[in-house]
Amino acid sequence: MYTPGPVEVPPEVLLAMARPVIHHRTPAFAALFDRVRRALAGTFLVPGEVLVLAGSGTAAMEALAATCLREGDEVVVGVAGRFGERWLEIAARLRLRVHPVEEEWGRALDPGRLAEAVKAKPKARALLLTHSETSTGVLHDLEAITRELAGGEALVFADAVTSLGATELKPALWGVDGVVSGSQKALMCPPGLAFATLSERAWELARRPGGRAFYLDLAAEREAQADGATAFTPAVSLIHGLEAALALLHSEGLESSWNRHHRLTAALRAGLEAAGCQAISQRQGTACVAVKPPPGIAAGAVIAWLRDHGVTIAAGQGRLAGQILRVSLMGRHDDLDAITALAAIEAALRECGAAIPRGAAVAAGWTALAEPWPVGAA
Ligand SMILES: *Cc1c(COP(=O)(O)O)cnc(C)c1O
């Protein structure tokens, strides 16, 4: 499975989830939850707490927005792909006053343009954006964007669903006020857990009356989770799995994981380009490589051939549906996995009629992997 979520779950994680389900109002659960939340804080690199919700990543997006924002609040939304559009949809449901800043899909959001847009709306409460845009493979420059906005009134809320664990993310250092993520991407768990962490400024917004969230009310979760519990019944088995997954991540080291994801993704991209594919992303991130197949080759046929041979890659989303392939090495992958993925895709492209020499993608992948990777260049 080479998809940008869900990713393959390591056996250590599967085994941890096979443990008996413990009751969640017990000292044993409180101890487990405390260990997991500490490890999460060390993954988000925030001094405060990380809240754990039962739900997919989108639950945390909606929870963050519904907890902190109120009907009529102005927000600026950076949109350059399907997940940026998701913020727009959530904001519309919450009846926020939305000012979208759109960028062509495949391009990175322009920090200067975003900052201008926020300055032009002095009442804007927040800027909502995606860190790693999984529909195009683009990594937006969250650090540069927060630097442009520093000192302003607007808070920054980032969807870090496919950046957490896979690329450099330092919300406390950069000044990101709300960060959300999910379990089934670089955290190598099954789908079903969502995470959110908020700055003090974000909690101040949340204290205003008029909040509409009930199940997704992060203020209620904050109170419960401080006492080692959750407001509602937690996904206990997934939390057991998450403990094992975070242990794997931290035994490798967060920075090593970021570097590995960058290196493998660079090799994947080089290989796909050598096979005649055209990458969409003009600022390649680590979640996936999104490519147009060579001219005349149908993306759907390539995906179907691979599926028939036991390999799963992802299709395009939204306006790129049916046009592209998305291939990901998020999670626990190594050099050989990158090459294996390339060998499979190359075979599929040839079977679907692409005139590419056998071995072209694999050779380019090995060449990219042989290049020295700059230390700390995540
Ligand atoms: C996967 C993903 C989400 C969450 O999607 P769910 O289906 O709710 O897990 C959100 N944002 C990005 C960028 C993603 O890749």
Short mmCIF file of C-alpha atoms and ligand atoms in Angstrom, two decimals:
data_model
loop_
_atom_site.label_atom_id
_atom_site.label_comp_id
_atom_site.label_asym_id
_atom_site.label_seq_id
_atom_site.Cartn_x
_atom_site.Cartn_y
_atom_site.Cartn_z
CA MET A 1 0.00 0.00 0.00
CA TYR A 2 1.61 3.23 -1.19
CA THR A 3 -1.17 5.66 -0.40
CA PRO A 4 -1.15 8.97 1.48
CA GLY A 5 -3.37 7.58 4.20
CA PRO A 6 -4.29 5.19 5.42
CA VAL A 7 -0.76 3.79 5.47
CA GLU A 8 0.36 0.29 6.33
CA VAL A 9 0.25 -0.38 10.05
CA PRO A 10 3.40 -1.96 11.52
CA PRO A 11 2.93 -5.31 13.30
CA GLU A 12 4.01 -3.79 16.64
CA VAL A 13 1.03 -1.45 16.41
CA LEU A 14 -1.39 -4.20 15.38
CA LEU A 15 -0.22 -6.34 18.29
CA ALA A 16 -0.65 -3.51 20.79
CA MET A 17 -4.22 -3.09 19.60
CA ALA A 18 -4.97 -6.75 20.29
CA ARG A 19 -4.73 -6.12 24.05
CA PRO A 20 -7.87 -6.48 26.15
CA VAL A 21 -9.99 -3.35 26.14
CA ILE A 22 -9.58 -1.64 29.48
CA HIS A 23 -12.25 0.54 31.01
CA HIS A 24 -11.57 4.21 30.40
CA ARG A 25 -12.46 5.43 33.90
CA THR A 26 -9.63 3.58 35.58
CA PRO A 27 -6.11 4.41 36.80
CA ALA A 28 -4.74 2.04 34.13
CA PHE A 29 -6.33 4.08 31.33
CA ALA A 30 -5.29 7.37 32.92
CA ALA A 31 -1.68 6.16 33.02
CA LEU A 32 -1.77 4.97 29.40
CA PHE A 33 -3.40 8.21 28.26
CA ASP A 34 -0.86 10.31 30.12
CA ARG A 35 2.05 8.45 28.47
CA VAL A 36 0.48 8.80 25.03
CA ARG A 37 -0.28 12.51 25.43
CA ARG A 38 3.28 13.20 26.57
CA ALA A 39 4.64 11.36 23.53
CA LEU A 40 2.24 13.30 21.32
CA ALA A 41 3.43 16.63 22.77
CA GLY A 42 6.96 15.50 21.91
CA THR A 43 5.79 14.80 18.36
CA PHE A 44 3.89 18.07 17.83
CA LEU A 45 6.77 19.82 19.62
CA VAL A 46 4.46 21.88 21.79
CA PRO A 47 4.95 22.60 25.49
CA GLY A 48 1.24 22.25 26.19
CA GLU A 49 -1.18 19.47 25.71
CA VAL A 50 -2.37 17.55 22.70
CA LEU A 51 -6.04 16.55 22.76
CA VAL A 52 -7.06 13.16 21.40
CA LEU A 53 -10.44 12.68 19.71
CA ALA A 54 -12.20 9.66 18.25
CA GLY A 55 -12.63 10.49 14.59
CA SER A 56 -10.59 10.94 11.43
CA GLY A 57 -8.42 14.00 10.83
CA THR A 58 -11.36 16.06 9.63
CA ALA A 59 -12.95 15.75 13.08
CA ALA A 60 -10.03 17.68 14.54
CA MET A 61 -10.28 20.33 11.79
CA GLU A 62 -13.95 20.85 12.55
CA ALA A 63 -13.36 20.71 16.31
CA LEU A 64 -10.68 23.39 16.16
CA ALA A 65 -12.80 25.71 14.05
CA ALA A 66 -16.02 25.10 15.99
CA THR A 67 -14.32 25.51 19.36
CA CYS A 68 -12.49 28.74 18.59
CA LEU A 69 -14.64 30.53 16.01
CA ARG A 70 -18.15 31.96 16.19
CA GLU A 71 -20.81 32.66 13.60
CA GLY A 72 -19.92 35.86 11.76
CA ASP A 73 -16.19 35.72 12.58
CA GLU A 74 -13.99 36.68 9.67
CA VAL A 75 -11.35 34.22 8.53
CA VAL A 76 -8.84 34.11 5.71
CA VAL A 77 -8.41 30.67 4.13
CA GLY A 78 -5.43 29.65 2.03
CA VAL A 79 -6.60 27.28 -0.70
CA ALA A 80 -4.42 25.43 -3.21
CA GLY A 81 -5.96 21.97 -3.22
CA ARG A 82 -8.69 19.68 -1.96
CA PHE A 83 -7.76 20.00 1.70
CA GLY A 84 -7.66 23.77 1.56
CA GLU A 85 -11.18 23.52 0.14
CA ARG A 86 -12.15 21.43 3.16
CA TRP A 87 -11.38 24.39 5.44
CA LEU A 88 -13.68 26.48 3.21
CA GLU A 89 -16.47 23.93 3.60
CA ILE A 90 -16.09 23.78 7.37
CA ALA A 91 -15.99 27.58 7.61
CA ALA A 92 -19.15 27.84 5.52
CA ARG A 93 -21.00 25.36 7.78
CA LEU A 94 -20.00 27.41 10.82
CA ARG A 95 -21.28 30.52 9.02
CA LEU A 96 -17.97 32.29 9.23
CA ARG A 97 -17.24 35.18 6.88
CA VAL A 98 -14.68 33.65 4.59
CA HIS A 99 -12.00 35.41 2.55
CA PRO A 100 -10.31 32.78 0.39
CA VAL A 101 -6.82 33.32 -0.96
CA GLU A 102 -6.52 30.88 -3.83
CA GLU A 103 -3.43 29.59 -5.50
CA GLU A 104 -3.25 27.32 -8.51
CA TRP A 105 -3.28 23.64 -7.51
CA GLY A 106 0.32 22.44 -7.46
CA ARG A 107 1.72 25.79 -6.39
CA ALA A 108 2.63 26.75 -2.86
CA LEU A 109 0.68 29.45 -1.04
CA ASP A 110 2.56 32.74 -1.28
CA PRO A 111 3.41 33.95 2.26
CA GLY A 112 3.44 37.60 1.15
CA ARG A 113 0.05 37.36 -0.56
CA LEU A 114 -1.47 35.65 2.46
CA ALA A 115 -0.08 38.28 4.80
CA GLU A 116 -1.50 41.06 2.58
CA ALA A 117 -4.90 39.39 2.60
CA VAL A 118 -4.86 39.11 6.39
CA LYS A 119 -3.75 42.74 6.78
CA ALA A 120 -6.54 43.85 4.47
CA LYS A 121 -9.02 42.25 6.87
CA PRO A 122 -8.10 43.71 10.24
CA LYS A 123 -11.02 41.95 11.91
CA ALA A 124 -9.92 38.50 10.71
CA ARG A 125 -9.74 36.16 13.67
CA ALA A 126 -7.71 33.49 11.99
CA LEU A 127 -5.91 32.25 8.92
CA LEU A 128 -6.85 28.66 8.10
CA LEU A 129 -4.47 26.70 5.95
CA THR A 130 -3.04 23.33 5.06
CA HIS A 131 0.60 22.54 5.84
CA SER A 132 1.02 19.53 3.57
CA GLU A 133 -1.57 19.58 0.76
CA THR A 134 -2.09 15.88 0.09
CA SER A 135 -4.11 16.42 -3.08
CA THR A 136 -1.14 17.95 -4.92
CA GLY A 137 1.89 16.85 -2.89
CA VAL A 138 2.78 20.45 -2.07
CA LEU A 139 4.33 21.42 1.26
CA HIS A 140 3.30 24.98 2.05
CA ASP A 141 5.92 27.07 3.82
CA LEU A 142 4.18 27.32 7.18
CA GLU A 143 7.24 28.76 8.86
CA ALA A 144 7.55 31.63 6.36
CA ILE A 145 3.80 32.26 6.52
CA THR A 146 3.77 32.56 10.31
CA ARG A 147 6.82 34.82 10.14
CA GLU A 148 4.92 37.16 7.79
CA LEU A 149 1.97 37.25 10.19
CA ALA A 150 3.95 37.60 13.41
CA GLY A 151 2.72 40.35 15.70
CA GLY A 152 -0.70 40.54 14.02
CA GLU A 153 -4.11 39.87 15.52
CA ALA A 154 -5.04 36.89 13.36
CA LEU A 155 -4.27 33.43 14.66
CA VAL A 156 -2.89 30.68 12.45
CA PHE A 157 -4.69 27.33 12.32
CA ALA A 158 -2.93 24.61 10.36
CA ASP A 159 -4.02 21.23 9.06
CA ALA A 160 -0.92 19.15 9.71
CA VAL A 161 -2.53 15.80 8.97
CA THR A 162 0.14 14.67 6.51
CA SER A 163 3.02 16.73 7.86
CA LEU A 164 3.13 15.57 11.48
CA GLY A 165 5.93 13.01 11.74
CA ALA A 166 6.79 13.31 8.04
CA THR A 167 8.28 16.77 7.78
CA GLU A 168 9.62 19.55 9.96
CA LEU A 169 6.81 21.00 12.04
CA LYS A 170 7.52 23.30 15.00
CA PRO A 171 4.28 25.05 15.95
CA ALA A 172 5.48 26.50 19.25
CA LEU A 173 8.63 27.92 17.69
CA TRP A 174 6.87 29.20 14.56
CA GLY A 175 3.82 30.58 16.34
CA VAL A 176 1.06 28.36 14.99
CA ASP A 177 -2.00 28.70 17.26
CA GLY A 178 -3.93 25.60 16.32
CA VAL A 179 -2.59 22.40 14.81
CA VAL A 180 -4.58 19.31 13.91
CA SER A 181 -3.63 15.87 12.69
CA GLY A 182 -4.83 12.30 12.38
CA SER A 183 -3.64 8.78 13.13
CA GLN A 184 -3.59 7.06 9.73
CA LYS A 185 -0.88 9.07 8.01
CA ALA A 186 2.76 9.30 9.13
CA LEU A 187 1.77 8.14 12.63
CA MET A 188 1.26 4.64 11.20
CA CYS A 189 -1.96 3.83 13.04
CA PRO A 190 -5.29 2.74 11.65
CA PRO A 191 -7.78 5.52 10.91
CA GLY A 192 -9.87 6.69 13.84
CA LEU A 193 -7.92 9.11 16.03
CA ALA A 194 -7.67 12.85 15.54
CA PHE A 195 -5.44 15.29 17.41
CA ALA A 196 -5.53 18.99 18.19
CA THR A 197 -3.26 21.34 20.06
CA LEU A 198 -4.08 24.99 20.79
CA SER A 199 -2.04 27.97 21.90
CA GLU A 200 -3.16 30.16 24.81
CA ARG A 201 -4.36 32.73 22.28
CA ALA A 202 -6.54 30.09 20.67
CA TRP A 203 -7.99 29.10 24.06
CA GLU A 204 -8.84 32.77 24.63
CA LEU A 205 -10.93 32.78 21.45
CA ALA A 206 -12.57 29.56 22.60
CA ARG A 207 -13.72 31.17 25.86
CA ARG A 208 -16.15 33.45 24.03
CA PRO A 209 -19.82 32.49 24.44
CA GLY A 210 -21.79 31.06 21.55
CA GLY A 211 -19.81 27.93 20.74
CA ARG A 212 -21.81 25.35 18.78
CA ALA A 213 -19.70 22.25 19.23
CA PHE A 214 -20.87 19.45 21.51
CA TYR A 215 -19.07 16.17 20.75
CA LEU A 216 -16.22 18.15 19.16
CA ASP A 217 -15.94 20.78 21.92
CA LEU A 218 -12.23 20.96 22.62
CA ALA A 219 -12.76 23.00 25.79
CA ALA A 220 -14.72 20.11 27.31
CA GLU A 221 -12.05 17.69 26.15
CA ARG A 222 -9.34 19.85 27.65
CA GLU A 223 -10.99 19.70 31.04
CA ALA A 224 -11.55 15.95 30.91
CA GLN A 225 -8.16 15.09 29.44
CA ALA A 226 -6.30 17.08 32.09
CA ASP A 227 -7.66 14.49 34.54
CA GLY A 228 -6.54 11.51 32.45
CA ALA A 229 -9.98 10.89 30.98
CA THR A 230 -11.94 11.96 27.93
CA ALA A 231 -15.32 13.70 27.73
CA PHE A 232 -16.79 10.66 25.95
CA THR A 233 -15.72 7.04 25.57
CA PRO A 234 -12.29 7.02 23.93
CA ALA A 235 -11.10 4.65 21.19
CA VAL A 236 -9.09 2.64 23.75
CA SER A 237 -7.64 0.06 21.35
CA LEU A 238 -6.43 2.73 18.96
CA ILE A 239 -4.79 4.55 21.85
CA HIS A 240 -2.90 1.33 22.72
CA GLY A 241 -1.80 1.19 19.09
CA LEU A 242 -0.81 4.84 19.11
CA GLU A 243 1.46 4.26 22.08
CA ALA A 244 3.32 1.57 20.14
CA ALA A 245 3.45 3.73 16.99
CA LEU A 246 4.86 6.74 18.83
CA ALA A 247 7.47 4.47 20.43
CA LEU A 248 8.54 3.41 16.93
CA LEU A 249 8.65 7.01 15.72
CA HIS A 250 10.69 8.22 18.68
CA SER A 251 13.09 5.30 18.60
CA GLU A 252 13.96 6.38 15.06
CA GLY A 253 13.96 10.05 16.10
CA LEU A 254 11.64 12.73 14.81
CA GLU A 255 14.27 14.46 12.70
CA SER A 256 15.46 11.19 11.20
CA SER A 257 11.90 10.44 10.26
CA TRP A 258 11.52 13.86 8.58
CA ASN A 259 14.76 13.33 6.65
CA ARG A 260 13.83 9.80 5.64
CA HIS A 261 10.46 10.98 4.33
CA HIS A 262 12.11 13.77 2.31
CA ARG A 263 14.76 11.47 0.89
CA LEU A 264 12.36 8.68 -0.09
CA THR A 265 9.90 11.13 -1.61
CA ALA A 266 12.66 12.75 -3.66
CA ALA A 267 13.64 9.32 -5.00
CA LEU A 268 10.03 8.47 -5.77
CA ARG A 269 9.59 11.71 -7.68
CA ALA A 270 12.83 11.26 -9.61
CA GLY A 271 11.78 7.75 -10.59
CA LEU A 272 8.28 8.73 -11.69
CA GLU A 273 9.64 11.61 -13.76
CA ALA A 274 12.12 9.24 -15.40
CA ALA A 275 9.11 7.10 -16.33
CA GLY A 276 7.60 10.01 -18.25
CA CYS A 277 5.25 11.24 -15.54
CA GLN A 278 4.84 14.92 -14.81
CA ALA A 279 4.85 15.97 -11.16
CA ILE A 280 2.15 18.44 -10.12
CA SER A 281 3.86 19.94 -7.10
CA GLN A 282 6.10 22.94 -7.47
CA ARG A 283 7.16 22.68 -3.82
CA GLN A 284 7.45 18.96 -3.19
CA GLY A 285 6.48 17.80 0.28
CA THR A 286 6.76 14.38 1.87
CA ALA A 287 3.16 13.19 1.95
CA CYS A 288 2.99 11.96 -1.61
CA VAL A 289 4.13 12.53 -5.15
CA ALA A 290 1.22 13.53 -7.39
CA VAL A 291 1.88 13.01 -11.08
CA LYS A 292 0.16 13.09 -14.43
CA PRO A 293 0.87 9.82 -16.24
CA PRO A 294 2.69 10.03 -19.60
CA PRO A 295 0.51 11.46 -22.43
CA GLY A 296 -2.17 9.09 -23.62
CA ILE A 297 -2.07 6.87 -20.51
CA ALA A 298 -5.21 6.83 -18.34
CA ALA A 299 -4.51 7.25 -14.63
CA GLY A 300 -7.43 4.99 -13.78
CA ALA A 301 -6.04 2.14 -15.90
CA VAL A 302 -2.66 2.37 -14.15
CA ILE A 303 -4.30 2.30 -10.72
CA ALA A 304 -6.52 -0.63 -11.71
CA TRP A 305 -3.60 -2.67 -13.09
CA LEU A 306 -1.69 -2.13 -9.87
CA ARG A 307 -4.74 -3.09 -7.79
CA ASP A 308 -5.06 -6.32 -9.74
CA HIS A 309 -1.45 -7.04 -8.82
CA GLY A 310 -1.84 -6.34 -5.13
CA VAL A 311 -0.47 -2.79 -5.06
CA THR A 312 -2.53 0.18 -3.94
CA ILE A 313 -1.80 3.76 -4.95
CA ALA A 314 -4.20 6.71 -4.79
CA ALA A 315 -6.13 8.60 -7.44
CA GLY A 316 -6.62 12.35 -7.86
CA GLN A 317 -9.15 14.25 -5.80
CA GLY A 318 -11.50 17.10 -6.58
CA ARG A 319 -10.64 18.80 -9.85
CA LEU A 320 -7.73 16.40 -10.37
CA ALA A 321 -9.97 13.31 -10.12
CA GLY A 322 -9.21 10.81 -12.87
CA GLN A 323 -6.15 12.73 -14.04
CA ILE A 324 -3.32 11.86 -11.71
CA LEU A 325 -1.63 9.20 -9.62
CA ARG A 326 -0.68 9.86 -6.01
CA VAL A 327 2.05 7.69 -4.55
CA SER A 328 3.18 7.87 -0.95
CA LEU A 329 5.92 6.44 1.23
CA MET A 330 4.54 7.89 4.45
CA GLY A 331 4.97 5.74 7.50
CA ARG A 332 7.50 2.99 7.96
CA HIS A 333 9.24 2.70 4.59
CA ASP A 334 12.85 2.36 3.51
CA ASP A 335 14.94 2.61 0.33
CA LEU A 336 13.83 -0.76 -0.93
CA ASP A 337 10.18 0.20 -0.56
CA ALA A 338 10.78 3.26 -2.75
CA ILE A 339 12.36 1.05 -5.40
CA THR A 340 9.64 -1.60 -5.09
CA ALA A 341 6.96 1.03 -5.59
CA LEU A 342 8.77 2.40 -8.63
CA ALA A 343 9.22 -1.08 -10.12
CA ALA A 344 5.51 -1.78 -9.75
CA ILE A 345 4.39 1.56 -11.19
CA GLU A 346 6.83 1.32 -14.05
CA ALA A 347 5.44 -2.11 -14.92
CA ALA A 348 1.89 -0.76 -14.76
CA LEU A 349 2.73 2.17 -17.02
CA ARG A 350 4.30 -0.16 -19.58
CA GLU A 351 1.34 -2.54 -19.43
CA CYS A 352 -0.94 0.43 -20.06
CA GLY A 353 1.05 1.35 -23.17
CA ALA A 354 3.68 3.84 -22.03
CA ALA A 355 6.80 3.67 -24.21
CA ILE A 356 9.34 3.76 -21.42
CA PRO A 357 12.47 1.64 -21.20
CA ARG A 358 12.28 -1.16 -18.65
CA GLY A 359 14.14 -0.14 -15.50
CA ALA A 360 14.13 3.62 -16.15
CA ALA A 361 12.17 4.52 -13.01
CA VAL A 362 14.06 2.06 -10.84
CA ALA A 363 17.45 3.33 -12.04
CA ALA A 364 16.52 6.96 -11.44
CA GLY A 365 15.22 6.05 -8.01
CA TRP A 366 18.51 4.36 -7.05
CA THR A 367 20.48 7.33 -8.37
CA ALA A 368 18.45 9.74 -6.26
CA LEU A 369 18.86 7.54 -3.19
CA ALA A 370 22.63 7.49 -3.68
CA GLU A 371 22.87 11.25 -3.41
CA PRO A 372 24.06 12.48 -0.02
CA TRP A 373 21.14 13.83 1.89
CA PRO A 374 21.91 17.18 3.56
CA VAL A 375 21.73 16.64 7.30
CA GLY A 376 19.04 18.73 8.96
CA ALA A 377 17.73 19.92 5.61
CA ALA A 378 14.17 18.83 6.34
C1 LIG B 1 -6.03 12.81 5.20
C2 LIG B 1 -6.08 14.28 5.36
C3 LIG B 1 -7.06 14.92 6.17
C4 LIG B 1 -8.07 14.16 6.95
O1 LIG B 1 -8.88 13.37 6.21
P1 LIG B 1 -9.74 12.28 6.97
O2 LIG B 1 -10.34 11.51 5.86
O3 LIG B 1 -10.71 12.98 7.80
O4 LIG B 1 -8.76 11.51 7.81
C5 LIG B 1 -6.99 16.27 6.32
N1 LIG B 1 -6.06 17.00 5.72
C6 LIG B 1 -5.11 16.45 4.95
C7 LIG B 1 -4.10 17.34 4.33
C8 LIG B 1 -5.10 15.07 4.73
O5 LIG B 1 -4.16 14.52 3.96
#
